[in-house]
PDB file of C-alpha atoms in Angstrom:
ATOM      1  CA  MET A   1      98.780  76.342  92.003  1.00  0.00           C
ATOM      2  CA  SER A   2      98.321  77.213  88.329  1.00  0.00           C
ATOM      3  CA  ASP A   3      98.978  74.574  85.807  1.00  0.00           C
ATOM      4  CA  ALA A   4     101.956  76.394  84.291  1.00  0.00           C
ATOM      5  CA  ALA A   5     103.377  76.210  87.817  1.00  0.00           C
ATOM      6  CA  ALA A   6     102.644  72.708  89.011  1.00  0.00           C
ATOM      7  CA  ARG A   7     104.014  71.188  85.441  1.00  0.00           C
ATOM      8  CA  LEU A   8     107.399  73.921  86.144  1.00  0.00           C
ATOM      9  CA  VAL A   9     107.620  72.111  89.684  1.00  0.00           C
ATOM     10  CA  GLU A  10     107.608  68.984  88.097  1.00  0.00           C
ATOM     11  CA  ALA A  11     110.020  69.416  85.505  1.00  0.00           C
ATOM     12  CA  PHE A  12     112.137  70.825  88.614  1.00  0.00           C
ATOM     13  CA  ARG A  13     111.669  67.712  90.209  1.00  0.00           C
ATOM     14  CA  SER A  14     112.524  65.834  87.469  1.00  0.00           C
ATOM     15  CA  PHE A  15     115.523  67.263  86.926  1.00  0.00           C
ATOM     16  CA  GLY A  16     117.440  67.522  90.203  1.00  0.00           C
ATOM     17  CA  GLY A  17     114.925  65.048  92.481  1.00  0.00           C
ATOM     18  CA  ASP A  18     115.339  65.434  96.083  1.00  0.00           C
ATOM     19  CA  ASP A  19     118.313  67.679  95.552  1.00  0.00           C
ATOM     20  CA  VAL A  20     116.036  70.365  94.530  1.00  0.00           C
ATOM     21  CA  ARG A  21     115.792  72.905  97.732  1.00  0.00           C
ATOM     22  CA  ASP A  22     113.542  75.465  96.243  1.00  0.00           C
ATOM     23  CA  LEU A  23     111.969  77.068  93.314  1.00  0.00           C
ATOM     24  CA  TRP A  24     110.552  80.864  92.774  1.00  0.00           C
ATOM     25  CA  VAL A  25     109.060  82.891  90.498  1.00  0.00           C
ATOM     26  CA  PHE A  26     109.712  86.500  90.649  1.00  0.00           C
ATOM     27  CA  ASP A  27     108.795  89.393  88.438  1.00  0.00           C
ATOM     28  CA  HIS A  28     109.225  92.984  88.726  1.00  0.00           C
ATOM     29  CA  HIS A  29     106.684  93.181  91.410  1.00  0.00           C
ATOM     30  CA  GLY A  30     106.564  90.385  93.141  1.00  0.00           C
ATOM     31  CA  TYR A  31     107.335  86.983  94.230  1.00  0.00           C
ATOM     32  CA  GLU A  32     106.389  83.812  95.325  1.00  0.00           C
ATOM     33  CA  HIS A  33     107.815  79.922  96.070  1.00  0.00           C
ATOM     34  CA  LEU A  34     106.276  77.153  94.317  1.00  0.00           C
ATOM     35  CA  TYR A  35     108.453  74.432  95.999  1.00  0.00           C
ATOM     36  CA  LEU A  36     110.357  75.092  99.224  1.00  0.00           C
ATOM     37  CA  ARG A  37     111.766  71.886 101.201  1.00  0.00           C
ATOM     38  CA  GLU A  38     111.365  72.192 104.813  1.00  0.00           C
ATOM     39  CA  ASP A  39     114.820  72.021 105.697  1.00  0.00           C
ATOM     40  CA  VAL A  40     115.143  75.373 103.454  1.00  0.00           C
ATOM     41  CA  SER A  41     112.190  76.751 104.670  1.00  0.00           C
ATOM     42  CA  ASP A  42     113.900  76.444 108.576  1.00  0.00           C
ATOM     43  CA  ALA A  43     117.036  78.371 106.920  1.00  0.00           C
ATOM     44  CA  LEU A  44     115.367  81.233 105.698  1.00  0.00           C
ATOM     45  CA  GLU A  45     113.506  82.440 108.619  1.00  0.00           C
ATOM     46  CA  CYS A  46     116.227  84.556 109.459  1.00  0.00           C
ATOM     47  CA  LEU A  47     116.362  85.734 106.223  1.00  0.00           C
ATOM     48  CA  ASP A  48     114.541  88.662 104.555  1.00  0.00           C
ATOM     49  CA  VAL A  49     113.566  86.679 101.482  1.00  0.00           C
ATOM     50  CA  SER A  50     112.316  89.988  99.815  1.00  0.00           C
ATOM     51  CA  ARG A  51     116.165  91.658  99.720  1.00  0.00           C
ATOM     52  CA  PHE A  52     117.230  88.022  97.866  1.00  0.00           C
ATOM     53  CA  ILE A  53     114.723  88.371  95.470  1.00  0.00           C
ATOM     54  CA  ASP A  54     115.556  91.875  94.822  1.00  0.00           C
ATOM     55  CA  ASN A  55     119.065  90.864  94.003  1.00  0.00           C
ATOM     56  CA  GLU A  56     117.875  88.378  91.434  1.00  0.00           C
ATOM     57  CA  ARG A  57     115.727  91.089  89.870  1.00  0.00           C
ATOM     58  CA  PHE A  58     119.425  92.866  88.670  1.00  0.00           C
ATOM     59  CA  GLY A  59     119.487  89.725  86.711  1.00  0.00           C
ATOM     60  CA  TYR A  60     116.876  91.406  84.368  1.00  0.00           C
ATOM     61  CA  VAL A  61     119.786  94.360  83.426  1.00  0.00           C
ATOM     62  CA  THR A  62     122.457  91.524  83.094  1.00  0.00           C
ATOM     63  CA  ARG A  63     120.382  89.826  80.579  1.00  0.00           C
ATOM     64  CA  ASP A  64     119.688  92.947  78.903  1.00  0.00           C
ATOM     65  CA  THR A  65     123.243  94.081  78.597  1.00  0.00           C
ATOM     66  CA  TYR A  66     124.653  90.225  77.656  1.00  0.00           C
ATOM     67  CA  GLU A  67     121.931  90.429  75.066  1.00  0.00           C
ATOM     68  CA  THR A  68     123.453  93.522  73.556  1.00  0.00           C
ATOM     69  CA  LEU A  69     126.899  92.554  74.129  1.00  0.00           C
ATOM     70  CA  TYR A  70     127.015  88.926  72.714  1.00  0.00           C
ATOM     71  CA  TYR A  71     126.401  87.214  69.693  1.00  0.00           C
ATOM     72  CA  ALA A  72     124.404  84.747  71.143  1.00  0.00           C
ATOM     73  CA  ASP A  73     121.252  85.334  73.493  1.00  0.00           C
ATOM     74  CA  TYR A  74     121.256  85.122  77.276  1.00  0.00           C
ATOM     75  CA  GLY A  75     120.074  81.728  78.670  1.00  0.00           C
ATOM     76  CA  TYR A  76     120.566  80.945  82.275  1.00  0.00           C
ATOM     77  CA  THR A  77     123.092  81.519  85.033  1.00  0.00           C
ATOM     78  CA  VAL A  78     124.398  79.097  87.441  1.00  0.00           C
ATOM     79  CA  ARG A  79     126.053  79.858  90.467  1.00  0.00           C
ATOM     80  CA  GLY A  80     128.587  77.807  92.925  1.00  0.00           C
ATOM     81  CA  PHE A  81     127.850  77.773  96.819  1.00  0.00           C
ATOM     82  CA  ASP A  82     129.609  75.943  99.398  1.00  0.00           C
ATOM     83  CA  ALA A  83     126.229  74.110 100.737  1.00  0.00           C
ATOM     84  CA  PHE A  84     124.642  74.578  97.129  1.00  0.00           C
ATOM     85  CA  GLU A  85     124.461  75.681  93.257  1.00  0.00           C
ATOM     86  CA  GLN A  86     121.790  78.217  92.343  1.00  0.00           C
ATOM     87  CA  PHE A  87     120.207  78.340  88.838  1.00  0.00           C
ATOM     88  CA  ARG A  88     118.390  81.486  87.073  1.00  0.00           C
ATOM     89  CA  THR A  89     116.286  82.433  83.969  1.00  0.00           C
ATOM     90  CA  PHE A  90     113.939  84.065  82.568  1.00  0.00           C
ATOM     91  CA  VAL A  91     110.965  83.477  80.120  1.00  0.00           C
ATOM     92  CA  GLY A  92     108.581  85.206  78.420  1.00  0.00           C
ATOM     93  CA  ASP A  93     108.090  88.904  77.132  1.00  0.00           C
ATOM     94  CA  ARG A  94     107.502  89.820  80.347  1.00  0.00           C
ATOM     95  CA  PRO A  95     109.535  88.427  81.510  1.00  0.00           C
ATOM     96  CA  THR A  96     109.286  86.318  84.318  1.00  0.00           C
ATOM     97  CA  GLY A  97     112.433  85.116  86.542  1.00  0.00           C
ATOM     98  CA  VAL A  98     112.680  81.365  87.719  1.00  0.00           C
ATOM     99  CA  LEU A  99     114.956  80.994  90.432  1.00  0.00           C
ATOM    100  CA  ALA A 100     115.995  77.615  92.194  1.00  0.00           C
ATOM    101  CA  GLY A 101     118.603  75.878  94.448  1.00  0.00           C
ATOM    102  CA  PHE A 102     119.756  72.283  94.561  1.00  0.00           C
ATOM    103  CA  ASP A 103     121.915  70.853  96.867  1.00  0.00           C
ATOM    104  CA  ARG A 104     125.551  70.336  95.617  1.00  0.00           C
ATOM    105  CA  GLY A 105     126.016  66.912  93.771  1.00  0.00           C
ATOM    106  CA  THR A 106     128.968  64.951  92.564  1.00  0.00           C
ATOM    107  CA  ASP A 107     128.033  64.795  89.112  1.00  0.00           C
ATOM    108  CA  GLY A 108     127.352  67.190  86.792  1.00  0.00           C
ATOM    109  CA  ARG A 109     124.046  68.581  86.190  1.00  0.00           C
ATOM    110  CA  ASP A 110     123.149  69.904  82.459  1.00  0.00           C
ATOM    111  CA  PHE A 111     121.753  73.105  83.505  1.00  0.00           C
ATOM    112  CA  ALA A 112     120.907  73.568  79.402  1.00  0.00           C
ATOM    113  CA  ALA A 113     118.475  70.576  79.416  1.00  0.00           C
ATOM    114  CA  LEU A 114     116.765  72.397  82.009  1.00  0.00           C
ATOM    115  CA  HIS A 115     116.333  75.657  80.541  1.00  0.00           C
ATOM    116  CA  ASP A 116     115.331  74.224  77.207  1.00  0.00           C
ATOM    117  CA  ARG A 117     112.575  72.407  79.279  1.00  0.00           C
ATOM    118  CA  ILE A 118     111.322  75.554  81.208  1.00  0.00           C
ATOM    119  CA  CYS A 119     111.682  77.801  77.708  1.00  0.00           C
ATOM    120  CA  ALA A 120     109.211  74.433  75.838  1.00  0.00           C
ATOM    121  CA  LEU A 121     107.030  74.816  78.813  1.00  0.00           C
ATOM    122  CA  ASN A 122     107.183  78.534  78.620  1.00  0.00           C
ATOM    123  CA  GLU A 123     105.980  77.760  74.764  1.00  0.00           C
ATOM    124  CA  GLU A 124     103.294  75.182  75.798  1.00  0.00           C
ATOM    125  CA  PHE A 125     101.697  77.757  78.042  1.00  0.00           C
ATOM    126  CA  GLY A 126     101.954  80.336  75.654  1.00  0.00           C
ATOM    127  CA  GLY A 127     103.802  82.785  78.572  1.00  0.00           C
ATOM    128  CA  THR A 128     100.464  81.965  81.020  1.00  0.00           C
ATOM    129  CA  GLU A 129     100.943  83.651  84.330  1.00  0.00           C
ATOM    130  CA  LEU A 130     103.490  81.326  86.370  1.00  0.00           C
ATOM    131  CA  PHE A 131     102.272  83.145  89.964  1.00  0.00           C
ATOM    132  CA  SER A 132      99.507  80.671  91.094  1.00  0.00           C
ATOM    133  CA  ASP A 133      97.353  83.405  92.651  1.00  0.00           C
ATOM    134  CA  PRO A 134      98.443  86.956  92.122  1.00  0.00           C
ATOM    135  CA  THR A 135      97.847  88.043  95.408  1.00  0.00           C
ATOM    136  CA  ALA A 136     100.001  86.076  96.943  1.00  0.00           C
ATOM    137  CA  ARG A 137     103.029  87.777  95.977  1.00  0.00           C
ATOM    138  CA  ASP A 138     105.640  88.825  98.051  1.00  0.00           C
ATOM    139  CA  ARG A 139     104.908  86.134 100.527  1.00  0.00           C
ATOM    140  CA  ARG A 140     107.418  84.384 102.909  1.00  0.00           C
ATOM    141  CA  PRO A 141     107.571  81.147 103.264  1.00  0.00           C
TER     142      PRO A 141
END
């Protein structure tokens, strides 16, 4: 795992602790999981992960639309499901998508602070590749 990817995992684990379910990075061409809790890995065995990530790629269009429609820059999206919450953002000029799931908590999470941390890491590493191994793209967990 690259230094940038390891630091990204560390930031998410620091933010969400044991509630972090999974962490993925993706771009227009591929995806990779950086963190995958065992119980989530078991649940994903019956899913087509590539379709799941393809759906997240629609966020590139959404991001561009928001950037042209609103007076503020798009930052991130949080979706609530019955068993978990999902966070997605994009970093860098390419950009690279970052997607993570968290167990639903009783306290609200400061996703804006998480987004700021991800942006700071991106600046620190100068947009260095988050994929740990480009040949590992489109890997199933």
